[in-house]
Coordinates of C-alpha atoms in Angstrom, one line a residue:
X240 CA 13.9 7.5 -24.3
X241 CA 10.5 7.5 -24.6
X242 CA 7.9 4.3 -24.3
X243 CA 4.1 4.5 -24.7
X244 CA 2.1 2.2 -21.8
X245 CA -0.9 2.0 -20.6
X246 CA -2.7 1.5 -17.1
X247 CA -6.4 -0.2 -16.2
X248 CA -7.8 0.1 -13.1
X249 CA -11.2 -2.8 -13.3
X250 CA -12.5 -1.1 -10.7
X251 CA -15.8 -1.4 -8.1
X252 CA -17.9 1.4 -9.9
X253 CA -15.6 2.2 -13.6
X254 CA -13.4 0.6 -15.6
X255 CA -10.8 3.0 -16.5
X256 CA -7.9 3.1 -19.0
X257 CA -5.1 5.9 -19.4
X258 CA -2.4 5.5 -22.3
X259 CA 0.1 7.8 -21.9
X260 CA 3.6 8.0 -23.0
X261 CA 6.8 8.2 -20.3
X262 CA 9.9 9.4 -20.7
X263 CA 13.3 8.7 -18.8
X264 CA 13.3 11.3 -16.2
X265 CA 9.9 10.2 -15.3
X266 CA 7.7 12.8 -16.7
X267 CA 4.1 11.5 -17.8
X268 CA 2.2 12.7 -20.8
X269 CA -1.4 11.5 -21.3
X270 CA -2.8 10.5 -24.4
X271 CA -5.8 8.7 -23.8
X272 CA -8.5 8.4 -20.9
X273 CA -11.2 6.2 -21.2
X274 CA -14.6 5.0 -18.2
X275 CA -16.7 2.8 -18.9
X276 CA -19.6 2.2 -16.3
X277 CA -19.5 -1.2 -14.4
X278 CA -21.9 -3.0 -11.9
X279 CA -18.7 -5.3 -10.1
X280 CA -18.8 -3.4 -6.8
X281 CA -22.5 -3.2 -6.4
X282 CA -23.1 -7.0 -7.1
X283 CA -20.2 -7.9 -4.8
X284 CA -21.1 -5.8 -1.9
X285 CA -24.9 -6.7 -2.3
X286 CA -24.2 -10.2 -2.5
X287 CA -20.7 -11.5 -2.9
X288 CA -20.6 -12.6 -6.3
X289 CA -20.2 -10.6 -9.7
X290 CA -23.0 -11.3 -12.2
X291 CA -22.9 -13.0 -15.0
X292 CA -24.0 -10.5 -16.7
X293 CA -21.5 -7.9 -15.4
X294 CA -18.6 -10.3 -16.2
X295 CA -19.7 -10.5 -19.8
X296 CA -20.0 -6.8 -19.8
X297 CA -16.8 -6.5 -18.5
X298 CA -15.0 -8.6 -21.3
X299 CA -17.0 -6.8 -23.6
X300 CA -15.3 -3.5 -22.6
X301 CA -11.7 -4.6 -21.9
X302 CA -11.8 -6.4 -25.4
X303 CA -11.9 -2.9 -26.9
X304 CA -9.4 -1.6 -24.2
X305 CA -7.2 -4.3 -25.8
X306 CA -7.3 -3.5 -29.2
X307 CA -6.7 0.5 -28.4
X308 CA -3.6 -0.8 -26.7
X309 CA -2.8 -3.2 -30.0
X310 CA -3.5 -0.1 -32.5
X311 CA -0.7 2.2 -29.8
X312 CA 1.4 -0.5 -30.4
X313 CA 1.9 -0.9 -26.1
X314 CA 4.4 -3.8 -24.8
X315 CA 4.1 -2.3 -20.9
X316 CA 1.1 -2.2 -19.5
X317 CA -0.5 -3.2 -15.8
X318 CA -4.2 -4.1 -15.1
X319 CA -5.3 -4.1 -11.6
X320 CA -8.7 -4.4 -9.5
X321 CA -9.4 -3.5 -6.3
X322 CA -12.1 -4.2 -3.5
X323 CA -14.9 -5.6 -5.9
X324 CA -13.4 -7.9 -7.5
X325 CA -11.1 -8.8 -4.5
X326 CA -14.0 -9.8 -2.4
X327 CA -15.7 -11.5 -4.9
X328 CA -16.5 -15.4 -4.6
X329 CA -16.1 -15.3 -8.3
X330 CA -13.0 -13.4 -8.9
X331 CA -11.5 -16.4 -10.5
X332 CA -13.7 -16.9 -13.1
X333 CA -13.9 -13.4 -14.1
X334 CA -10.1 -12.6 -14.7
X335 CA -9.7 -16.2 -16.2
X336 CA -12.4 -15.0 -18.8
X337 CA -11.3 -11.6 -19.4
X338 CA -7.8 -13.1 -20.0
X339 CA -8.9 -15.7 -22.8
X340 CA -12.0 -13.3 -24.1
X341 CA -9.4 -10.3 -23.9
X342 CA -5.7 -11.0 -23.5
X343 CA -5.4 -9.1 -20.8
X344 CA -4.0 -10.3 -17.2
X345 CA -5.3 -8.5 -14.1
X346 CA -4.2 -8.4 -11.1
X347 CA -5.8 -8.3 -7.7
X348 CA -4.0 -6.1 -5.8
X349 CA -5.0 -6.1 -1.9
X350 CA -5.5 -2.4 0.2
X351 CA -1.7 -1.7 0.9
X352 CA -0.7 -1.8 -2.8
X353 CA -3.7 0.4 -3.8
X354 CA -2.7 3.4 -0.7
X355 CA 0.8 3.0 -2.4
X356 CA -0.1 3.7 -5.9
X357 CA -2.3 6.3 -5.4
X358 CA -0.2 8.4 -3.1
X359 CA 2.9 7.8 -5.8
X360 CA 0.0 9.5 -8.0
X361 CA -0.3 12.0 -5.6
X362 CA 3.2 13.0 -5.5
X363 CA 3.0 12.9 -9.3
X364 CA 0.1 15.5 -9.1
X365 CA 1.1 18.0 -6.7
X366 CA 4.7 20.1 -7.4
X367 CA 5.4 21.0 -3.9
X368 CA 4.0 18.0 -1.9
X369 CA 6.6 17.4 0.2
X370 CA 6.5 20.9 1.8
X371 CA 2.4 20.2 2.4
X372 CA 3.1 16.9 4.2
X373 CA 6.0 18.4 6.7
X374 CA 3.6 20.9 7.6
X375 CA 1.3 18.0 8.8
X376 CA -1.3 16.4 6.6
X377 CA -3.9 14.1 6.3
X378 CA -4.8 12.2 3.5
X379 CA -8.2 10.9 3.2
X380 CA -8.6 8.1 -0.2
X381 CA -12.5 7.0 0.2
X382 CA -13.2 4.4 -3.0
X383 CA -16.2 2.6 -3.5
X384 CA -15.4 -0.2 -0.5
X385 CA -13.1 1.5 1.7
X386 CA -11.4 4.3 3.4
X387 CA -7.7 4.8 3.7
X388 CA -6.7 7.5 6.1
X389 CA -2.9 8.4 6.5
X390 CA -1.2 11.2 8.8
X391 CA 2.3 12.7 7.4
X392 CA 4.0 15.3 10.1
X393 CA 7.8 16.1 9.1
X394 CA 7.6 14.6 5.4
X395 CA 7.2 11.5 6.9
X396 CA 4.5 8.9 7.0
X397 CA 3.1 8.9 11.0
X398 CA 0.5 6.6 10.6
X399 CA -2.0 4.8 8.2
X400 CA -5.6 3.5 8.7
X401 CA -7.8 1.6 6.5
X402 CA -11.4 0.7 7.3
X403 CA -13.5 -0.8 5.2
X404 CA -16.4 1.4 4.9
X405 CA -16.3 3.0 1.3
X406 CA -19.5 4.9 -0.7
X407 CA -20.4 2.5 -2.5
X408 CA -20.7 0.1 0.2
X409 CA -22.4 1.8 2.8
X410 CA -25.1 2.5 0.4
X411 CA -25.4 -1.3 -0.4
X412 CA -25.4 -2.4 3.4
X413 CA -28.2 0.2 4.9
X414 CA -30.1 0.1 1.2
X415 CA -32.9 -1.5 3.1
X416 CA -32.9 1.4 5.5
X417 CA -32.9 4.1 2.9
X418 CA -37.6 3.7 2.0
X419 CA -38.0 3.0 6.0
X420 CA -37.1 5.7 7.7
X421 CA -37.4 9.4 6.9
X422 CA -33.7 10.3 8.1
X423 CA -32.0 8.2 6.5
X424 CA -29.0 10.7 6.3
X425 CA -29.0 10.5 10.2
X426 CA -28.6 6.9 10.0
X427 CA -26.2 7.0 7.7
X428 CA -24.2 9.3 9.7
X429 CA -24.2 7.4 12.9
X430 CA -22.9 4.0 10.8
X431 CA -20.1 5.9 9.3
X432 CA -19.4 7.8 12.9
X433 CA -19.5 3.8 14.6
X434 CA -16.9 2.9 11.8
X435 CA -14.6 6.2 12.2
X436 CA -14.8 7.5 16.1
X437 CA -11.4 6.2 17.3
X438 CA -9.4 7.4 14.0
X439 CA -10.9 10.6 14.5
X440 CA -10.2 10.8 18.8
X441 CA -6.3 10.7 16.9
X442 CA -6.8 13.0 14.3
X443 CA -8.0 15.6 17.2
X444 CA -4.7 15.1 18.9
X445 CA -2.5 15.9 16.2
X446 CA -1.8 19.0 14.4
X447 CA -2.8 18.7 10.7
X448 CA -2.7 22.1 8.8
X449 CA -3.6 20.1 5.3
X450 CA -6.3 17.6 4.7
X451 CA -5.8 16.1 0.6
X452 CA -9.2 14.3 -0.4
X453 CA -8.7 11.3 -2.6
X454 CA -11.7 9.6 -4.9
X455 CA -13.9 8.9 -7.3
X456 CA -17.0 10.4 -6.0
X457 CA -14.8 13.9 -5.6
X458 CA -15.2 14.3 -9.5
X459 CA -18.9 14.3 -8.9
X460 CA -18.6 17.1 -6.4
X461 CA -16.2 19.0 -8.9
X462 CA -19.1 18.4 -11.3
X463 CA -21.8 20.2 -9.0
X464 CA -19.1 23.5 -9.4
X465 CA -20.6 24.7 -12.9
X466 CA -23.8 25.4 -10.8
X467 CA -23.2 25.9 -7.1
X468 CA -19.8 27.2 -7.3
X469 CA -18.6 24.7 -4.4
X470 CA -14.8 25.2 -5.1
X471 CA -13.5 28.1 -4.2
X472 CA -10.6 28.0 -6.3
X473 CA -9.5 24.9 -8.9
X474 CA -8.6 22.1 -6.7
X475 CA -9.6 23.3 -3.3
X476 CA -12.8 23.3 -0.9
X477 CA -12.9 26.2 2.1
X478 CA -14.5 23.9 5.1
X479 CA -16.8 26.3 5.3
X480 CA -18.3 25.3 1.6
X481 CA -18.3 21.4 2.4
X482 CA -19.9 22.2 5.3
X483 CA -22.8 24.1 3.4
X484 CA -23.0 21.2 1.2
X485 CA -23.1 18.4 3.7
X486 CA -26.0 20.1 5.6
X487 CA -27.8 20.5 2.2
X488 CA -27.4 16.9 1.0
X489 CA -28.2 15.9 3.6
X490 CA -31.7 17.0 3.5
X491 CA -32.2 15.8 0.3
X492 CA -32.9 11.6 -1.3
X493 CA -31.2 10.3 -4.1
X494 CA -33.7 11.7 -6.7
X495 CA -33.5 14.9 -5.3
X496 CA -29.9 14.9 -5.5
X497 CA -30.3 13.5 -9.2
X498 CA -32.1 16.8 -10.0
X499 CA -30.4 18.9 -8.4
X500 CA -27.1 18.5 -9.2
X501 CA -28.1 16.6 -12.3
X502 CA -26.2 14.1 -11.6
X503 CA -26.2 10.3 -13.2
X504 CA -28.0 7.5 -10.3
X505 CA -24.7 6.2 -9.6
X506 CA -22.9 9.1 -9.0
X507 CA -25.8 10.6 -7.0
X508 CA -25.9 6.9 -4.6
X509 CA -22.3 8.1 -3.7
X510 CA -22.3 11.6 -2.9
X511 CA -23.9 11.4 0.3
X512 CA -21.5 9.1 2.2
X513 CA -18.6 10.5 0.1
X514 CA -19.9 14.3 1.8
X515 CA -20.3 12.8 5.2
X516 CA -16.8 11.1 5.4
X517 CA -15.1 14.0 3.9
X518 CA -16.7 16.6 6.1
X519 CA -16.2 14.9 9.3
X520 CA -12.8 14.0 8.9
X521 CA -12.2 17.4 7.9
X522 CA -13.8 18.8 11.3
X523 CA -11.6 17.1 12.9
X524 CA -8.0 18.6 11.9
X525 CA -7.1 22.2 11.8
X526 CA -7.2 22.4 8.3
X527 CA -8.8 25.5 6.6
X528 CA -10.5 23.3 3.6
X529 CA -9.6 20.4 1.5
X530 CA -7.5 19.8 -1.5
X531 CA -8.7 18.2 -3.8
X532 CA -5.7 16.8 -6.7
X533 CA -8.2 14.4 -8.3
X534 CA -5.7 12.0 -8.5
X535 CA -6.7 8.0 -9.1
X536 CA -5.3 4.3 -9.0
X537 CA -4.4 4.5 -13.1
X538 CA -2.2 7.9 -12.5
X539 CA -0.2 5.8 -9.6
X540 CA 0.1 2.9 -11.9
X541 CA 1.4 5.3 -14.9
X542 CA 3.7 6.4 -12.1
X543 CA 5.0 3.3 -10.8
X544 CA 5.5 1.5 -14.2
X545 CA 7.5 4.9 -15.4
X546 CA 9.7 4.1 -12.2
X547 CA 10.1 0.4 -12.5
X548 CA 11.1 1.4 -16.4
X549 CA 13.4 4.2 -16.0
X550 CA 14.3 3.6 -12.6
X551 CA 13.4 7.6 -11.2
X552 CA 13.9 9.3 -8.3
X553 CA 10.3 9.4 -7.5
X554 CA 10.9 5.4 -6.9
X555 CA 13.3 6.2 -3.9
X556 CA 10.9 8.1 -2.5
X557 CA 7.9 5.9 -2.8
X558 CA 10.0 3.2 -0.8
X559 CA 11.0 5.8 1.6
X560 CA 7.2 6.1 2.3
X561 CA 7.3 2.0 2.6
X562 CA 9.8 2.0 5.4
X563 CA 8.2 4.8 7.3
X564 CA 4.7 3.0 7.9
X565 CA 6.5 0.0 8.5
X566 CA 8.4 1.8 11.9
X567 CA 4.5 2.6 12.5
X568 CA 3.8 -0.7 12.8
X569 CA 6.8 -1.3 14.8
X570 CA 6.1 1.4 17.3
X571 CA 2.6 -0.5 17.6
X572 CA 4.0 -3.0 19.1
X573 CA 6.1 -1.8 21.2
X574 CA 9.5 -2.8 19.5
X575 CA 12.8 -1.9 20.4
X576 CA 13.2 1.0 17.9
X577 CA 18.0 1.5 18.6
X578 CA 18.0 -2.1 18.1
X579 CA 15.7 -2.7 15.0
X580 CA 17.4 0.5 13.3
X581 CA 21.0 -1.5 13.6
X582 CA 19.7 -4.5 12.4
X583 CA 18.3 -3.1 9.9
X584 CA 21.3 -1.1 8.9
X585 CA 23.8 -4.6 9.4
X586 CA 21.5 -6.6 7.2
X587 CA 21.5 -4.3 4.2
X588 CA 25.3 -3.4 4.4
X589 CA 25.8 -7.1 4.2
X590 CA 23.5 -7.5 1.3
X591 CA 25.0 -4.7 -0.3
X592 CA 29.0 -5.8 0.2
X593 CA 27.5 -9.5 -1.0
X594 CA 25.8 -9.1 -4.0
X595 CA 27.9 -11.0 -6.1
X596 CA 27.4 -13.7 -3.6
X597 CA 23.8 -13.6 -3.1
X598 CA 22.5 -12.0 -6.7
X599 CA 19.8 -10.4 -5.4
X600 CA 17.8 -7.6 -6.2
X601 CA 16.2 -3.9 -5.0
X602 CA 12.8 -5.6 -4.4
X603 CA 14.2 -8.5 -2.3
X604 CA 16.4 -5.7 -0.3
X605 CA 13.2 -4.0 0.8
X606 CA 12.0 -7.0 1.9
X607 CA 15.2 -7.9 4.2
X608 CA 14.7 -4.1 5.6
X609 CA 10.9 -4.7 6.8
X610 CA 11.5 -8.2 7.8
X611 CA 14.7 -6.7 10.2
X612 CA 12.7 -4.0 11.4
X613 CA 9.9 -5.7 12.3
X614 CA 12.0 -9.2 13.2
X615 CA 10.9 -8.3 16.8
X616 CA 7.3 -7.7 17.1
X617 CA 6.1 -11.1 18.1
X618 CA 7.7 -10.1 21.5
X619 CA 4.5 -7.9 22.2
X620 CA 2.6 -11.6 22.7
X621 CA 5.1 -13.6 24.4
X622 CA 9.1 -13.6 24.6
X623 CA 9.2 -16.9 23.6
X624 CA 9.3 -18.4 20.5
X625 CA 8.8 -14.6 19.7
X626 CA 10.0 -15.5 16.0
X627 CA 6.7 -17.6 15.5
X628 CA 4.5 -14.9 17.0
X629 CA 6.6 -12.4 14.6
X630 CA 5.5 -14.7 11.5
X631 CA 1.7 -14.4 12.8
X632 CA 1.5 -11.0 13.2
X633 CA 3.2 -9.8 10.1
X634 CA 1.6 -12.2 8.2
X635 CA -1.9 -10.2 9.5
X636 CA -0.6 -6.5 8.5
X637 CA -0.9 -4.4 5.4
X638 CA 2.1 -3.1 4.8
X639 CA 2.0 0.0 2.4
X640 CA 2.9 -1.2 -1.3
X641 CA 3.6 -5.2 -0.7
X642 CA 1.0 -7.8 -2.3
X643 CA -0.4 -11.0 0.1
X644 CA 3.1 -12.8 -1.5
X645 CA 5.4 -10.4 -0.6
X646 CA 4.3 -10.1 2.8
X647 CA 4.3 -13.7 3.2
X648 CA 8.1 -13.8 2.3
X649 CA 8.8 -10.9 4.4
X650 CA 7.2 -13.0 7.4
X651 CA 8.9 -15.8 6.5
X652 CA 12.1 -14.1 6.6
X653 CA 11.5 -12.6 10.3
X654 CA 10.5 -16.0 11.0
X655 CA 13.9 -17.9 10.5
X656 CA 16.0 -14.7 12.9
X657 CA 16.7 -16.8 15.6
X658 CA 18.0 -20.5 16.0
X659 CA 15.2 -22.0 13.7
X660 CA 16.5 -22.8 10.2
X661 CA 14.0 -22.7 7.1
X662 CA 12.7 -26.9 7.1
X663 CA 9.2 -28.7 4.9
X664 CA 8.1 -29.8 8.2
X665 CA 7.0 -26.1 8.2
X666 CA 3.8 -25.1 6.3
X667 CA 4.3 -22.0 6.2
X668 CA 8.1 -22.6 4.4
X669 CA 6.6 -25.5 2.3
X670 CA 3.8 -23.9 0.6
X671 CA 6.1 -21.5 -1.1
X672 CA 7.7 -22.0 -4.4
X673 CA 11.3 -22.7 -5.0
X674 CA 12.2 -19.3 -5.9
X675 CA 10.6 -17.9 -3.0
X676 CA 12.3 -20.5 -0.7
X677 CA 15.5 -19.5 -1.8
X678 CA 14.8 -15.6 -1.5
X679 CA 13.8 -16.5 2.4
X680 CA 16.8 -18.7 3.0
X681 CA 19.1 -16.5 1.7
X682 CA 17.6 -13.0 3.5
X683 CA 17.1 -15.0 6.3
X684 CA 20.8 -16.1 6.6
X685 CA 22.0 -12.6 6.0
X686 CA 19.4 -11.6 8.7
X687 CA 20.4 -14.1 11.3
X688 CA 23.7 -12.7 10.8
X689 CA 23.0 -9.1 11.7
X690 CA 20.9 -9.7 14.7
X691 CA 23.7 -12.0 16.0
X692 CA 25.9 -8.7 15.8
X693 CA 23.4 -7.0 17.8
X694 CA 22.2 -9.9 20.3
X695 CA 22.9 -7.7 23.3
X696 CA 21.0 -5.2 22.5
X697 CA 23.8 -2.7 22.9
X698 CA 24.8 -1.4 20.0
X699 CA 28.5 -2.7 20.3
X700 CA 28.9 -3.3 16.6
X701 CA 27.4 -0.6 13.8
X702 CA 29.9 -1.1 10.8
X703 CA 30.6 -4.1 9.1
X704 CA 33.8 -4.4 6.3
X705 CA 33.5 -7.7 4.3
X706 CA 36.1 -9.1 2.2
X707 CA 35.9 -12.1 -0.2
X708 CA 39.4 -14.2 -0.8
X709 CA 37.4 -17.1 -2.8
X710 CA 37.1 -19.6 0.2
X711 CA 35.6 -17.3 3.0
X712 CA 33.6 -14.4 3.9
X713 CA 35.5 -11.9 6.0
X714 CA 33.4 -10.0 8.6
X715 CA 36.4 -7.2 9.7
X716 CA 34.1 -5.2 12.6
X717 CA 36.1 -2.3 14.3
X718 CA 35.2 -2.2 17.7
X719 CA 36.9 -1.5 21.4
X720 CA 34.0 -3.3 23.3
X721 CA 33.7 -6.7 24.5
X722 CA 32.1 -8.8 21.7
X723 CA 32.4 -12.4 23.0
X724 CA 28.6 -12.6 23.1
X725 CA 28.4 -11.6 19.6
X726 CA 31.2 -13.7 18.5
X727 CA 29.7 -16.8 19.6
X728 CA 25.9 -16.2 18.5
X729 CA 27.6 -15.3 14.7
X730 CA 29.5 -18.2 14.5
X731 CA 26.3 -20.1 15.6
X732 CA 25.1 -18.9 12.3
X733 CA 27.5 -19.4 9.8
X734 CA 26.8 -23.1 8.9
X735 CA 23.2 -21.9 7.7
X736 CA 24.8 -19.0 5.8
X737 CA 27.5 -21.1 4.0
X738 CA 24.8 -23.9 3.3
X739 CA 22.6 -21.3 1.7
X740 CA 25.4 -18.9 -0.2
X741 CA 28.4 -21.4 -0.6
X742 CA 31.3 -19.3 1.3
X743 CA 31.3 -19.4 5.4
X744 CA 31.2 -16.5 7.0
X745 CA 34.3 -15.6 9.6
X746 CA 34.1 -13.0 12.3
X747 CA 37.0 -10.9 13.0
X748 CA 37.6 -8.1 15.7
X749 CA 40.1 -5.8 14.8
X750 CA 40.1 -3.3 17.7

């Protein structure tokens, strides 16, 4: 089966299209790939609002983005924006006028969901990935208003940074600097150092053999190849090389780089910041150069809309990289890791043996696995009312592929673990919508549930059998330890449960 989509990024510097076609296993053929110029991230980090001018440019162009997508005859197909239009005053009235000028919807996706798509792109990109990231890698995504920094070791996800210092807007916030001082390379080394010291103290510590470069101003350094032969083979920059070319552009203003390299204004304006991020980072791992996949938001998107269609492999995998920079988060504060890990493993064996029961989905069973993993983190402020404090903090992360709603369900969820029942008196319950209460009640009762099973913190129960006879739920755990403690914090539970999924719940020990 085969189905023709197509992906926009509305981005801070481009917008960009890619139609391509998918097939079941997953694979991804290109057809089109269109970039169109925009002002968006210059007039929102220079002064927080997108032009009027820009937004009628930009309806201009995604009107003929819409009718290449009418004459491909596409039914599938995801628009997304990023840091400029996301921290725009504005935003509103832009995607309310490109959707009546244009028929298309955007979506403002926050940081998290962007590091997810583009390292499903990445995966998409390079064939043996997963052999470069057990060796211990570090992936470095600068885009026009932020960097994203992540550390895999063992093909898993160790940590993940973002910090909002991209190209585009460091040249926007020290643009008064550039005509009053003569080193204004210096300066601009010393604001990026300020915003990247303590990320860097860790990167010393740990042993990365591969460094992966992520965006768009790397196509402008593949473009200064013809003539300076920077890479030294297709896809790859010896250290040595970006270190020749940091020292050089650095010596140089934006006019000079303009002639240089003969570069466009725009493209030039980001190569300096994009050189001195890249090589310093770089300096700072054991890595012998960088690669360089050119891999961007649209190829994640084509990616993750394949997946969502065909349901692929690569999908499991992408949420494997979910779960593994939530245990980061986790570890940050401090939580007990054995206990988390059974929870975690209760709740979704009871989701799984109560589907019929609870009609549920994949999305909202990733959402029951962070919420039990992280269920205990507000304990790192205070041990009591630690469920409230657990709301707060989560509610504050960036979890790695979930939008602001999704996180705010998955804090909810954590929120209802202990005693506390879901209840309008709560504003952060109330201001949900009605499906989204019944997705927390429901993943909070199951949740309540498996951290009953675990209240002692001992691991006395890991396997639940449930059987269904119509009237009740029956919870068969095999076990040759005392479980009175756990008996009586389950059945505390099981009105909620029954009130929420119609069957009550029954704890049996069978020895």
């Amino acid at each position: 089966q085969i189905e023709t989509i197509a992906a926009i990024d509305v981005g801070s510097n481009y917008l960009r299209m890619i139609i391509a076609e998918v097939s079941s296993n997953g694979e991804i053929n290109k057809l089109e790939d269109l970039r169109k110029n925009t002002n968006i991230g210059k007039d929102t980090f220079a002064f927080g609002r997108i032009g009027v001018d820009t937004i009628h440019k930009t309806c201009e162009t995604l009107k003929d983005f819409a009718i290449l997508m009418k004459d491909y005859h596409i039914k599938h197909y995801r628009a997304v924006s990023t840091s400029g239009v996301r921290e725009a005053e504005n935003r509103d009235y832009l995607i309310d006028q490109v959707r009546i000028k244009t028929g298309i919807n955007v979506e403002i996706i926050n940081n998290a969901q962007e590091r997810f798509l583009m390292y499903k792109g990445l995966r998409e990109s390079i064939s043996d990935i997963q052999r470069i990231i057990e060796e211990g890698t570090l992936i470095v995504n600068v885009s026009s208003g932020a960097m994203e920094i992540s550390f895999y070791s063992g093909g898993k996800l160790i940590f993940t940074d973002y910090i909002k210092t991209g190209s585009l807007r460091i040249r926007e916030i020290l643009s008064d600097l550039e005509n009053v001082t003569i080193d204004f390379p210096k300066v601009m080394e010393e604001y990026i150092g300020s915003k990247t010291s303590s990320v860097e103290e860790i990167i010393k510590s740990a042993n990365i053999k591969n460094f992966i470069g992520l965006g768009g101003e790397l196509s402008s350094m593949a473009s200064l190849n013809i003539k300076n032969k920077i890479f030294q083979q297709e896809r790859f920059i010896k250290g040595s090389v970006l270190e020749k070319l940091y020292y050089k552009v650095c010596n140089m203003n934006t006019e000079q780089i303009i002639r240089e390299y003969q570069v466009t204004q725009k493209q030039a304006e980001g190569l300096m910041p994009s050189v001195i991020i890249f090589n310093r980072l770089l300096k700072a791992t054991k890595a012998e150069g960088m690669y360089v996949p050119f891999v961007s938001l649209r190829h994640g998107l084509l990616a993750d809309m394949a997946d969502e269609l065909f349901q692929t492999k690569r999908k499991t995998e992408a949420i494997d990289d979910i779960i593994n920079s939530v245990w980061y988060i986790g570890k940050k504060f401090g939580i007990d890791k054995v206990h988390s890990e059974n929870v975690k493993n209760l709740a979704v064996s009871i989701f799984d043996q109560t589907l019929k029961i609870h009609k549920l989905k994949e999305k909202e069973k990733l959402y029951l696995e962070v919420a039990a993993i992280l269920h205990d983190v507000g304990k790192y402020v205070d041990l009591n009312e630690h469920d409230i404090h657990s709301y707060n903090i989560i509610s504050s992360q960036n979890i790695m592929g979930l939008s602001n709603d999704e996180l705010k369900l998955v804090a909810n969820i954590a929120r209802y673990h202990l005693d506390s029942i879901p209840d309008f008196s709560h504003s952060n319950y109330k201001i949900l919508s009605e499906r989204e209460r019944i997705i927390v009640s429901k993943l909070a009762a199951i949740l309540k549930l498996a951290e009953s099973m675990d209240v002692s913190h001992k691991q006395k129960i890991t396997k639940v059998d449930i059987t269904n006879d119509g009237s009740k739920l029956l919870f068969k755990i095999k076990t040759d330890k005392d479980i009175i403690l756990e008996k009586w914090n389950f059945n505390d539970n099981v009105n909620f449960f029954e009130e929420v999924m119609g069957i009550k719940p029954i704890i049996k020990q069978i020895g």
